[in-house]
mmCIF file of C-alpha atoms in Angstrom:
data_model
loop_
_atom_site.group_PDB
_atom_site.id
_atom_site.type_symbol
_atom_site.label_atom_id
_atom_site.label_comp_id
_atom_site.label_asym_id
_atom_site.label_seq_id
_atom_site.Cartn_x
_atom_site.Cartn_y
_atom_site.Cartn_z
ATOM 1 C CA UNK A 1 -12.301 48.784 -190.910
ATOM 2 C CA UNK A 2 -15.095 50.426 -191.707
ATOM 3 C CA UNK A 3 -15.850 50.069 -195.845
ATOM 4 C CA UNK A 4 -16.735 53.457 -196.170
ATOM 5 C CA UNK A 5 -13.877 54.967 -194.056
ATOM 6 C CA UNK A 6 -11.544 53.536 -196.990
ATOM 7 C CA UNK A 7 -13.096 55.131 -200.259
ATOM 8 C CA UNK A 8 -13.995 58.885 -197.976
ATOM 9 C CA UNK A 9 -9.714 57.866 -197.578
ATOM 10 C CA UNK A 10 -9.505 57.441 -201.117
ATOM 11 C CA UNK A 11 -11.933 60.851 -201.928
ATOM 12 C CA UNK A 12 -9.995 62.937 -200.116
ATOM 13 C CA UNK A 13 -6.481 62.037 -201.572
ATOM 14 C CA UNK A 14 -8.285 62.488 -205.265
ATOM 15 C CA UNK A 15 -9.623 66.014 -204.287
ATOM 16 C CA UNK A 16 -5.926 66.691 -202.706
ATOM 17 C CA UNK A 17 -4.738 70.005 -205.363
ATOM 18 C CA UNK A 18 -2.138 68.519 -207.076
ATOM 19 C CA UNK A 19 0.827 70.981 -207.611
ATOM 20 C CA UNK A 20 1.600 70.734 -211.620
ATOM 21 C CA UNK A 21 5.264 71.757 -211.407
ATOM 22 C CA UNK A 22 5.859 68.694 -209.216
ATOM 23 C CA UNK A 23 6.124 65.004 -210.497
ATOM 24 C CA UNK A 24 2.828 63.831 -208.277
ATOM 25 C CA UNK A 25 2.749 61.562 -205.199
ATOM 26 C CA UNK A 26 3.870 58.225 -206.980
ATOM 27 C CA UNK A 27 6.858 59.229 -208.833
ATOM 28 C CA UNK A 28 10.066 59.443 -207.795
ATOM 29 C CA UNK A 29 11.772 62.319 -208.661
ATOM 30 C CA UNK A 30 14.826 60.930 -209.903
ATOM 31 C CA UNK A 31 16.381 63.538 -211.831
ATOM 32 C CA UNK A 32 16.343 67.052 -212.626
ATOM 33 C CA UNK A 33 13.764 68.577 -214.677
ATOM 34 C CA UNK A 34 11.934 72.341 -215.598
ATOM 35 C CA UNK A 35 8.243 73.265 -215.548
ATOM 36 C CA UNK A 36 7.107 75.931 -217.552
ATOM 37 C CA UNK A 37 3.678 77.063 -217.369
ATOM 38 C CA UNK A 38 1.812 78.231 -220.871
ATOM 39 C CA UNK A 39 3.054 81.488 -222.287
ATOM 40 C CA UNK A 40 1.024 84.626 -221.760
ATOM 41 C CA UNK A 41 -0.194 86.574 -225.008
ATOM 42 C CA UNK A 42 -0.442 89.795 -223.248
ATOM 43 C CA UNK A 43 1.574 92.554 -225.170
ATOM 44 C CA UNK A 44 4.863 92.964 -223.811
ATOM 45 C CA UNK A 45 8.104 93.952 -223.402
ATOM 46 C CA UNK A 46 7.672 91.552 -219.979
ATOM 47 C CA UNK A 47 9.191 92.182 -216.408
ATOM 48 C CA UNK A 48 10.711 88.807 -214.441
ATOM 49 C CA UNK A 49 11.379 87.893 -210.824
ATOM 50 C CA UNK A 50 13.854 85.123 -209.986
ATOM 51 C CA UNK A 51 13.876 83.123 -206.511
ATOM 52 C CA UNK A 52 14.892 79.818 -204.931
ATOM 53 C CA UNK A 53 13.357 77.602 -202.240
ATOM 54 C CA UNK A 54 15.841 74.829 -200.735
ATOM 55 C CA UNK A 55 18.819 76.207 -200.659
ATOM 56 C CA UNK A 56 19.840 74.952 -196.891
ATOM 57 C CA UNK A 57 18.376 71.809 -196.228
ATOM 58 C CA UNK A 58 19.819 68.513 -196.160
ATOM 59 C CA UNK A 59 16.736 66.673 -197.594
ATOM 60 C CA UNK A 60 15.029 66.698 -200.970
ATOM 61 C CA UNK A 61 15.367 69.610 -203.797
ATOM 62 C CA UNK A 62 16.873 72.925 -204.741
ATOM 63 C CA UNK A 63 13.891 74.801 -206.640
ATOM 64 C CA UNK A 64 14.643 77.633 -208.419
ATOM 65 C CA UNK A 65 11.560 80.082 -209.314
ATOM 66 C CA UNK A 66 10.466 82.817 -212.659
ATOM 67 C CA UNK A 67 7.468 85.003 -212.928
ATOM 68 C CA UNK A 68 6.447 87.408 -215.272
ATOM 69 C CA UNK A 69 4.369 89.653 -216.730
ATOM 70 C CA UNK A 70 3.867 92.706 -219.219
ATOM 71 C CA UNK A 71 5.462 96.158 -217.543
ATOM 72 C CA UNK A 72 1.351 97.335 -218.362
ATOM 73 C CA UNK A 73 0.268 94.630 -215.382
ATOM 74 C CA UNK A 74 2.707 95.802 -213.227
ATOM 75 C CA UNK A 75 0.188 98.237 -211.163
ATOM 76 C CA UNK A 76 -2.178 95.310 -211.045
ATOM 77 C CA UNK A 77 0.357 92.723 -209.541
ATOM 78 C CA UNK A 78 0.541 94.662 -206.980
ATOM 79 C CA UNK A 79 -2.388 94.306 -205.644
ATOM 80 C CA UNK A 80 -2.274 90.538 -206.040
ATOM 81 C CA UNK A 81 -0.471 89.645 -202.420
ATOM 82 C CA UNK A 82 2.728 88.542 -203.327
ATOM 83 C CA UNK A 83 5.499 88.715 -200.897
ATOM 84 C CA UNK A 84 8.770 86.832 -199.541
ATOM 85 C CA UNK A 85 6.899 82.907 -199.301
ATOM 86 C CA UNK A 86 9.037 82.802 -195.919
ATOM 87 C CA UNK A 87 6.545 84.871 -194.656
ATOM 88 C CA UNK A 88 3.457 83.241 -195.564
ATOM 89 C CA UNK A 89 1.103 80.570 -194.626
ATOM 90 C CA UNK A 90 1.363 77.438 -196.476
ATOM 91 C CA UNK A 91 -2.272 78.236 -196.800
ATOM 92 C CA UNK A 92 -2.010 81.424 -198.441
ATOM 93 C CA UNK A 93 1.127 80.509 -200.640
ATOM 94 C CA UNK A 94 -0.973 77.887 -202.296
ATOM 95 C CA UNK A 95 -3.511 80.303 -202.644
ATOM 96 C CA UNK A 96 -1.389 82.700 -204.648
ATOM 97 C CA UNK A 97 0.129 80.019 -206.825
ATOM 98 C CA UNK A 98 -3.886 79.530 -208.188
ATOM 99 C CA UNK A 99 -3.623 83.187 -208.650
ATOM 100 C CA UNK A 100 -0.284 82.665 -210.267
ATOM 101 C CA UNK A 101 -2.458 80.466 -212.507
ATOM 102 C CA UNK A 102 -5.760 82.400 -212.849
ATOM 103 C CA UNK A 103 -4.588 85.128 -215.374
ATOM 104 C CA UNK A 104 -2.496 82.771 -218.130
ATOM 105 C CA UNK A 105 -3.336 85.681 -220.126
ATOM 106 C CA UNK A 106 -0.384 87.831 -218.226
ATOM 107 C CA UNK A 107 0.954 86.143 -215.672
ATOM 108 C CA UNK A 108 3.672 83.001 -216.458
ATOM 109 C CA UNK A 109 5.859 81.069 -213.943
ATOM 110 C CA UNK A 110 8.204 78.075 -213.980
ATOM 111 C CA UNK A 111 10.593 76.060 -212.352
ATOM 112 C CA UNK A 112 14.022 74.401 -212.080
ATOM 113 C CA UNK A 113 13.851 71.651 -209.858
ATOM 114 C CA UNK A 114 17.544 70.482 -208.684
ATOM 115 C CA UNK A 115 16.963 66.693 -207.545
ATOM 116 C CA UNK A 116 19.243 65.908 -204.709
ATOM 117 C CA UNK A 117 21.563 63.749 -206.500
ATOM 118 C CA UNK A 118 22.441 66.560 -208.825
ATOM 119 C CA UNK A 119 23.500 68.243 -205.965
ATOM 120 C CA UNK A 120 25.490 66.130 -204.481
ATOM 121 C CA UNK A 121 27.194 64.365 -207.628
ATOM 122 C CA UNK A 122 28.206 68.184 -208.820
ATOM 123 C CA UNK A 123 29.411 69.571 -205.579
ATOM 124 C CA UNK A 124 31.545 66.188 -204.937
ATOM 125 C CA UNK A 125 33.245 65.664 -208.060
ATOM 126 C CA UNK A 126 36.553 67.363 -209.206
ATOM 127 C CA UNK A 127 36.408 69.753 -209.731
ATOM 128 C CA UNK A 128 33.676 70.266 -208.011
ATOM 129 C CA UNK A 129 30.384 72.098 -209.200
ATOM 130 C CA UNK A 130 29.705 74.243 -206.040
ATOM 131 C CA UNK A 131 26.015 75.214 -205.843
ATOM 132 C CA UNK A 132 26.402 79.146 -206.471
ATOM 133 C CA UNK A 133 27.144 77.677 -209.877
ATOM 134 C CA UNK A 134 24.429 75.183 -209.853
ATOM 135 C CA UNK A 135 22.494 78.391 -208.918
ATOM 136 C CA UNK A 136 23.832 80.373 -211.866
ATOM 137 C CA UNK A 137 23.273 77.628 -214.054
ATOM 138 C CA UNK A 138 19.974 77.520 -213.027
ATOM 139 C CA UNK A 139 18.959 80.828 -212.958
ATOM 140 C CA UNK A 140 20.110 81.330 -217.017
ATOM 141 C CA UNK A 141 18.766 78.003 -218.264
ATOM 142 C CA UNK A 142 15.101 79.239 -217.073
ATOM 143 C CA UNK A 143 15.675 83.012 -218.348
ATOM 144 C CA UNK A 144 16.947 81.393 -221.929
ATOM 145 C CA UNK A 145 14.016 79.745 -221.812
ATOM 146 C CA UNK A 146 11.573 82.372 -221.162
ATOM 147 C CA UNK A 147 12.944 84.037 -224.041
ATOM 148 C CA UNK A 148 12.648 81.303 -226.468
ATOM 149 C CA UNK A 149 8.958 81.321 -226.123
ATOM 150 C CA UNK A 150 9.486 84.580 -227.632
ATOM 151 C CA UNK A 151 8.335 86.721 -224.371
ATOM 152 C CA UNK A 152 10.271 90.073 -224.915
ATOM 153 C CA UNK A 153 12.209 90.644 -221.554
ATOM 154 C CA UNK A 154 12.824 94.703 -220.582
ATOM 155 C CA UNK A 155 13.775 93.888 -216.445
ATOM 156 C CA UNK A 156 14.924 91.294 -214.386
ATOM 157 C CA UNK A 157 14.733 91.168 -210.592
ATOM 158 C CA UNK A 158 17.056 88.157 -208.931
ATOM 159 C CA UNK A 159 17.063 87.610 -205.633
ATOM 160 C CA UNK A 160 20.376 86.597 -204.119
ATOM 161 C CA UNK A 161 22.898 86.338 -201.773
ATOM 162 C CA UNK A 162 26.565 86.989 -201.531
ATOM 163 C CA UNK A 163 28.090 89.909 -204.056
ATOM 164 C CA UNK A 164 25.394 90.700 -205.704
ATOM 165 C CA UNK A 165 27.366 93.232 -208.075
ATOM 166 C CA UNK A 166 29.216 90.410 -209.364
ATOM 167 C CA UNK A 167 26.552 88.385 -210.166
ATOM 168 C CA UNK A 168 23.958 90.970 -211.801
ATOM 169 C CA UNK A 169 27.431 91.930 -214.091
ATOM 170 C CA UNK A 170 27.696 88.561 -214.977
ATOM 171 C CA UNK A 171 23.887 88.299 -215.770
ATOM 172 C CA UNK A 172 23.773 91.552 -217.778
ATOM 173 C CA UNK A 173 26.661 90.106 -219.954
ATOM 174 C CA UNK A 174 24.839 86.530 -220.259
ATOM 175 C CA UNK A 175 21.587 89.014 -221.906
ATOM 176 C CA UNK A 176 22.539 92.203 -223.315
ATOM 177 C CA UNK A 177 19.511 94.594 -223.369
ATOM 178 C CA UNK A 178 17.635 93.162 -220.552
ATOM 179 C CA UNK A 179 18.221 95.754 -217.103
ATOM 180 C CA UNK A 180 18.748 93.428 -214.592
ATOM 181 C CA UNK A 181 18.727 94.194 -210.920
ATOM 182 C CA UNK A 182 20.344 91.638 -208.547
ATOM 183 C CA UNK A 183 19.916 92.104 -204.695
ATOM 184 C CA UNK A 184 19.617 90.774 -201.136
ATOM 185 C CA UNK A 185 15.668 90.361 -200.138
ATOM 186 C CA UNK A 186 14.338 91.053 -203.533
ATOM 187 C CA UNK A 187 11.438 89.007 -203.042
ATOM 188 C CA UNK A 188 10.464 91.487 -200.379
ATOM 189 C CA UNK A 189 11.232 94.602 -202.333
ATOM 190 C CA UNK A 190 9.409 93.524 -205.820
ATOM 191 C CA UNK A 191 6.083 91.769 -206.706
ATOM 192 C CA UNK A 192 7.390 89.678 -209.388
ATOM 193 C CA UNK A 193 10.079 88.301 -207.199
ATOM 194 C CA UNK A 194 7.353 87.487 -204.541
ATOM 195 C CA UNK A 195 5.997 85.675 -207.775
ATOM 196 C CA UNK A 196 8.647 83.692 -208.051
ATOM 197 C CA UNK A 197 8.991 83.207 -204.508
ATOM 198 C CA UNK A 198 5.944 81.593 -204.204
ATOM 199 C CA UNK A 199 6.226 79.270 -207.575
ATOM 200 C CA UNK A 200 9.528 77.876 -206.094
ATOM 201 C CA UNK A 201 8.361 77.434 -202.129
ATOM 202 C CA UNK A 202 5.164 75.835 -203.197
ATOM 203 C CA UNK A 203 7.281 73.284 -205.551
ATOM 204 C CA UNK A 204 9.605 72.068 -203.500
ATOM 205 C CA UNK A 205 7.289 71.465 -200.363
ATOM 206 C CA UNK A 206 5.059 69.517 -202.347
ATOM 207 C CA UNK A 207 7.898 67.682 -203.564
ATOM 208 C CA UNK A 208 9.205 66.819 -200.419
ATOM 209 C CA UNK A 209 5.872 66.320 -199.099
ATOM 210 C CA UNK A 210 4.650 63.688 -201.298
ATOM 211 C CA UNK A 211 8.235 62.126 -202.125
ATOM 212 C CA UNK A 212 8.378 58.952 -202.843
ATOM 213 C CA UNK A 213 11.022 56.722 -202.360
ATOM 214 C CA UNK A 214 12.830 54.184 -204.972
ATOM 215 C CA UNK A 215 14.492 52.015 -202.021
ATOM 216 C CA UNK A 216 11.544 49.293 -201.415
ATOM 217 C CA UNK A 217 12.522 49.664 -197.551
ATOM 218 C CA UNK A 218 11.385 53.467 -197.165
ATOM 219 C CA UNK A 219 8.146 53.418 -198.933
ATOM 220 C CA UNK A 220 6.563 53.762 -195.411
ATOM 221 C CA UNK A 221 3.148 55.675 -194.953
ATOM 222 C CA UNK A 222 4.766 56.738 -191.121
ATOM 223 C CA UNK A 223 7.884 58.679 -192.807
ATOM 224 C CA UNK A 224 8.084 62.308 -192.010
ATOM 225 C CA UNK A 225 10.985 63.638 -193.514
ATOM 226 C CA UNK A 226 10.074 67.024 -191.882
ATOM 227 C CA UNK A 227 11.061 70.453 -193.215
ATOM 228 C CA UNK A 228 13.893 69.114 -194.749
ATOM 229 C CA UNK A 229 16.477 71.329 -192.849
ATOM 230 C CA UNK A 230 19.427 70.727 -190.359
ATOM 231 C CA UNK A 231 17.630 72.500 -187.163
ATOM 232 C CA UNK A 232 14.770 70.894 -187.582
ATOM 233 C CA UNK A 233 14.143 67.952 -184.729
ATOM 234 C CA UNK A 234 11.743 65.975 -187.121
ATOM 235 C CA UNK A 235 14.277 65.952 -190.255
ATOM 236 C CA UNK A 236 17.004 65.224 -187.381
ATOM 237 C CA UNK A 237 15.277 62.105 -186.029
ATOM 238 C CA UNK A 238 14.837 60.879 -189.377
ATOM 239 C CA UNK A 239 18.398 61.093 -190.353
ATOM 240 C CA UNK A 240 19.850 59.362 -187.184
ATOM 241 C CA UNK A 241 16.893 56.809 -187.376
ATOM 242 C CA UNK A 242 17.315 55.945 -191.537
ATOM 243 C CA UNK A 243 20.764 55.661 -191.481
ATOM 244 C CA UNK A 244 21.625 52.440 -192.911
ATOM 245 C CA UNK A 245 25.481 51.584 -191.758
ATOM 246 C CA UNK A 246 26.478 49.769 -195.147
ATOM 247 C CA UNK A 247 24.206 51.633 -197.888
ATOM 248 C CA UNK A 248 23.750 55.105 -196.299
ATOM 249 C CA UNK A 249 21.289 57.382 -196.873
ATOM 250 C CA UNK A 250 18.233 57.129 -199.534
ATOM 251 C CA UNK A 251 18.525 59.657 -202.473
ATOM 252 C CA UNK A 252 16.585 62.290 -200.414
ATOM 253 C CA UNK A 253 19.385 62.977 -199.032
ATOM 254 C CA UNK A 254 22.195 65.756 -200.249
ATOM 255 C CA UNK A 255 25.401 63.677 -199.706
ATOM 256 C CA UNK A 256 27.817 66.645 -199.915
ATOM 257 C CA UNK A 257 25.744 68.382 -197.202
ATOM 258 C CA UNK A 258 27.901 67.912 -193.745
ATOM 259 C CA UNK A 259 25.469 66.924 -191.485
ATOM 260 C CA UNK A 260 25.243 63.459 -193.635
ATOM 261 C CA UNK A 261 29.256 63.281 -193.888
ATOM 262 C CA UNK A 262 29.435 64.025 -189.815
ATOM 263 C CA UNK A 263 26.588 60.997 -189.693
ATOM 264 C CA UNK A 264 27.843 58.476 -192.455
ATOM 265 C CA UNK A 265 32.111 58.923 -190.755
ATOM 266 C CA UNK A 266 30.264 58.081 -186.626
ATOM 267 C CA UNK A 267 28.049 55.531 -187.968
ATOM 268 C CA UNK A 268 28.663 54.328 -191.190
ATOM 269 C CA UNK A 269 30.857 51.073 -192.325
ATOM 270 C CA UNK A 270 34.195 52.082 -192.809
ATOM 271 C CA UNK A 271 35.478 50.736 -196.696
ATOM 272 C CA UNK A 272 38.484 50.348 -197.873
ATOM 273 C CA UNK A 273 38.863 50.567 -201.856
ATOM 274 C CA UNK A 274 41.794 48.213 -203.193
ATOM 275 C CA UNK A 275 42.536 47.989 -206.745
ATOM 276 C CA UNK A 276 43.325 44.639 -206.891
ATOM 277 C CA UNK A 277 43.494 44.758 -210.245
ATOM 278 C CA UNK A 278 46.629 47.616 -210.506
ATOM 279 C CA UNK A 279 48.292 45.408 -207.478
ATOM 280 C CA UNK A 280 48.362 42.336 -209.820
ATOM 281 C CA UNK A 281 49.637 44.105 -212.529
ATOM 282 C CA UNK A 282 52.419 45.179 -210.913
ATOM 283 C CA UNK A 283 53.638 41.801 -209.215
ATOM 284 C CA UNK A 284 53.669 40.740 -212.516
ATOM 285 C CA UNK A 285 56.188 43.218 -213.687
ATOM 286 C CA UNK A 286 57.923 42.869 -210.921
ATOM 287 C CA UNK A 287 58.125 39.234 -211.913
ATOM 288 C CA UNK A 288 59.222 39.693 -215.561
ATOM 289 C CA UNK A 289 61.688 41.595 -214.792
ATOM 290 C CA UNK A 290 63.433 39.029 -213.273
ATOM 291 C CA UNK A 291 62.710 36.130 -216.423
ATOM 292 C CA UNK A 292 63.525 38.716 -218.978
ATOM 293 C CA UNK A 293 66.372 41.167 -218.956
ATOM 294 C CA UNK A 294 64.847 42.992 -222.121
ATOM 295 C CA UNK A 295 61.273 43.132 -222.137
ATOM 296 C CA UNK A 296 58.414 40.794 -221.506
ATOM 297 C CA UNK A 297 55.395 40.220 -223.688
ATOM 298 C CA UNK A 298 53.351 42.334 -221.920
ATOM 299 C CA UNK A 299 55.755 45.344 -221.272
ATOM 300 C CA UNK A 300 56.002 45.037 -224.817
ATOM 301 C CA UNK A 301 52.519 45.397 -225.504
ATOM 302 C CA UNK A 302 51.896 47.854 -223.147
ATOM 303 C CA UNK A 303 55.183 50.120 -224.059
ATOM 304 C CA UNK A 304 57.011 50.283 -220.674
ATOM 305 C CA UNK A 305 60.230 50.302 -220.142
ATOM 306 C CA UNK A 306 60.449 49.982 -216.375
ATOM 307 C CA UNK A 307 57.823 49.485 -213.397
ATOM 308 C CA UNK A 308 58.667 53.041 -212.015
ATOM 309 C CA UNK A 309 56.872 54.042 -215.487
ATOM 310 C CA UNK A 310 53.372 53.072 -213.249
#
């Protein structure tokens, strides 16, 4: 190889824009964490936007997104270009997040990134912790936050699915005085949401982009995890193709999600769980039953009368 080919290699990965709400291309993200940019100083009360990015896929975080501003810079966000990040270049959605960036002065952001474990531990335990409440819980942690950096919220604008009546009643009782507005497409219909759009999009591709993996036998340079989602052929051959039979899946991958369940139950090991220990136990009662017509030592001990007490 050509010496020089490795350090213009080297140059380009150093002048690679590094997303700040991300933990960087050598660290795994092992658990979840928020990113708040620094507060503006602009005179408020503030308007705020709330979106997600990552709901769907089977592969790598749930991001949840704020922006805001002072009502007095709403006529300027306007003009600024934000809009739905499903509807923008990659290009261009990095772009705006430097914009998000360029006025500290008025314009905050941050994010609550949901690491796929998270995900998957809550919605699989009992009871389980479905992710419209991982959503919710989301979605008030970063608003709380906002307002303990003293920023003096008037509006809210949430973008969600589902009833949305429900959930902006819910939201209006979390933060009395605040006028929130919950609906379907928001980041379409309001700047600020298209703020927060872009924050959260932006996050979680980078994440998933440079992810790197804590199981020594993934930390390939020929990995492409792809989009992330179900439909997509690249994340699909990398699911079938990963797939260890014993271990599973690396922790990239949501384990309550379907697709992995339908892939671990035609592929996986089957394993049976025994608790030898309770089978043991119960022999010997079974067995001191016979020796002593009162109560053995360890009945005794343990206060049971009878083996149909287990």
């Amino acid at each position: 190889m050509d010496p020089g080919e490795g350090l213009e290699n080297e140059e380009e990965e150093e002048t690679r824009t590094h997303v700040p709400s991300t933990p960087g291309p050598s660290t795994p993200l092992k658990n979840s964490y928020t990113y708040h940019s620094p507060t503006p100083s602009g005179e408020g009360p503030y308007i705020l936007g709330v979106d997600e990015a990552g709901r769907g896929p089977v592969l790598g975080p749930l991001v949840y997104g704020v922006a805001y501003c002072p009502v007095s810079y709403r006529n300027q966000l306007e003009e600024l270009g934000f809009a739905d990040s499903k509807t923008l270049t990659p290009e261009i959605r990095s772009n705006l997040l430097e914009t998000l960036q360029s006025d500290p002065d008025n314009l905050g952001w941050s994010v609550r990134v949901i690491s796929p474990q998270a995900i998957s531990s809550g919605m699989l335990r009992r009871p389980a912790t479905n992710l419209n409440r991982q959503s919710q819980d989301a979605t008030v942690m970063l608003i709380k936050d906002v307002l303990d950096k003293g920023i003096r919220l008037s509006e809210v604008y949430v973008d969600a699915l589902g009833t949305t009546s429900t959930y902006q009643a819910y939201l209006s009782s979390q933060f009395p005085g605040i006028a929130f507005t919950v609906e379907s497409k928001a980041d379409f219909k309001y700047k600020i949401v298209g703020a927060a759009s872009v924050a959260a999009k932006v996050t979680r591709d980078a994440c998933l982009e440079d992810w790197t993996f804590e199981e020594l036998e993934y930390k390939s340079p020929d990995v492409t995890l792809g989009s992330g989602y179900p439909s997509d052929p690249k994340t699909q051959h990398w699911l079938k193709a990963s797939l260890d039979p014993t271990f599973g899946f690396p922790k990239v991958a949501r384990f309550s999600w379907t697709t992995v369940k339908l892939l671990l139950e035609k592929q996986g090991h089957a394993v049976q769980w025994i608790d030898e220990g309770q089978e043991s136990l119960i022999k010997a009662f079974e067995s001191a039953q016979g020796l002593d017509k009162d109560r053995c030592g360890l009945t005794r001990e343990l206060g049971i009368r009878s083996i149909a007490t287990l």
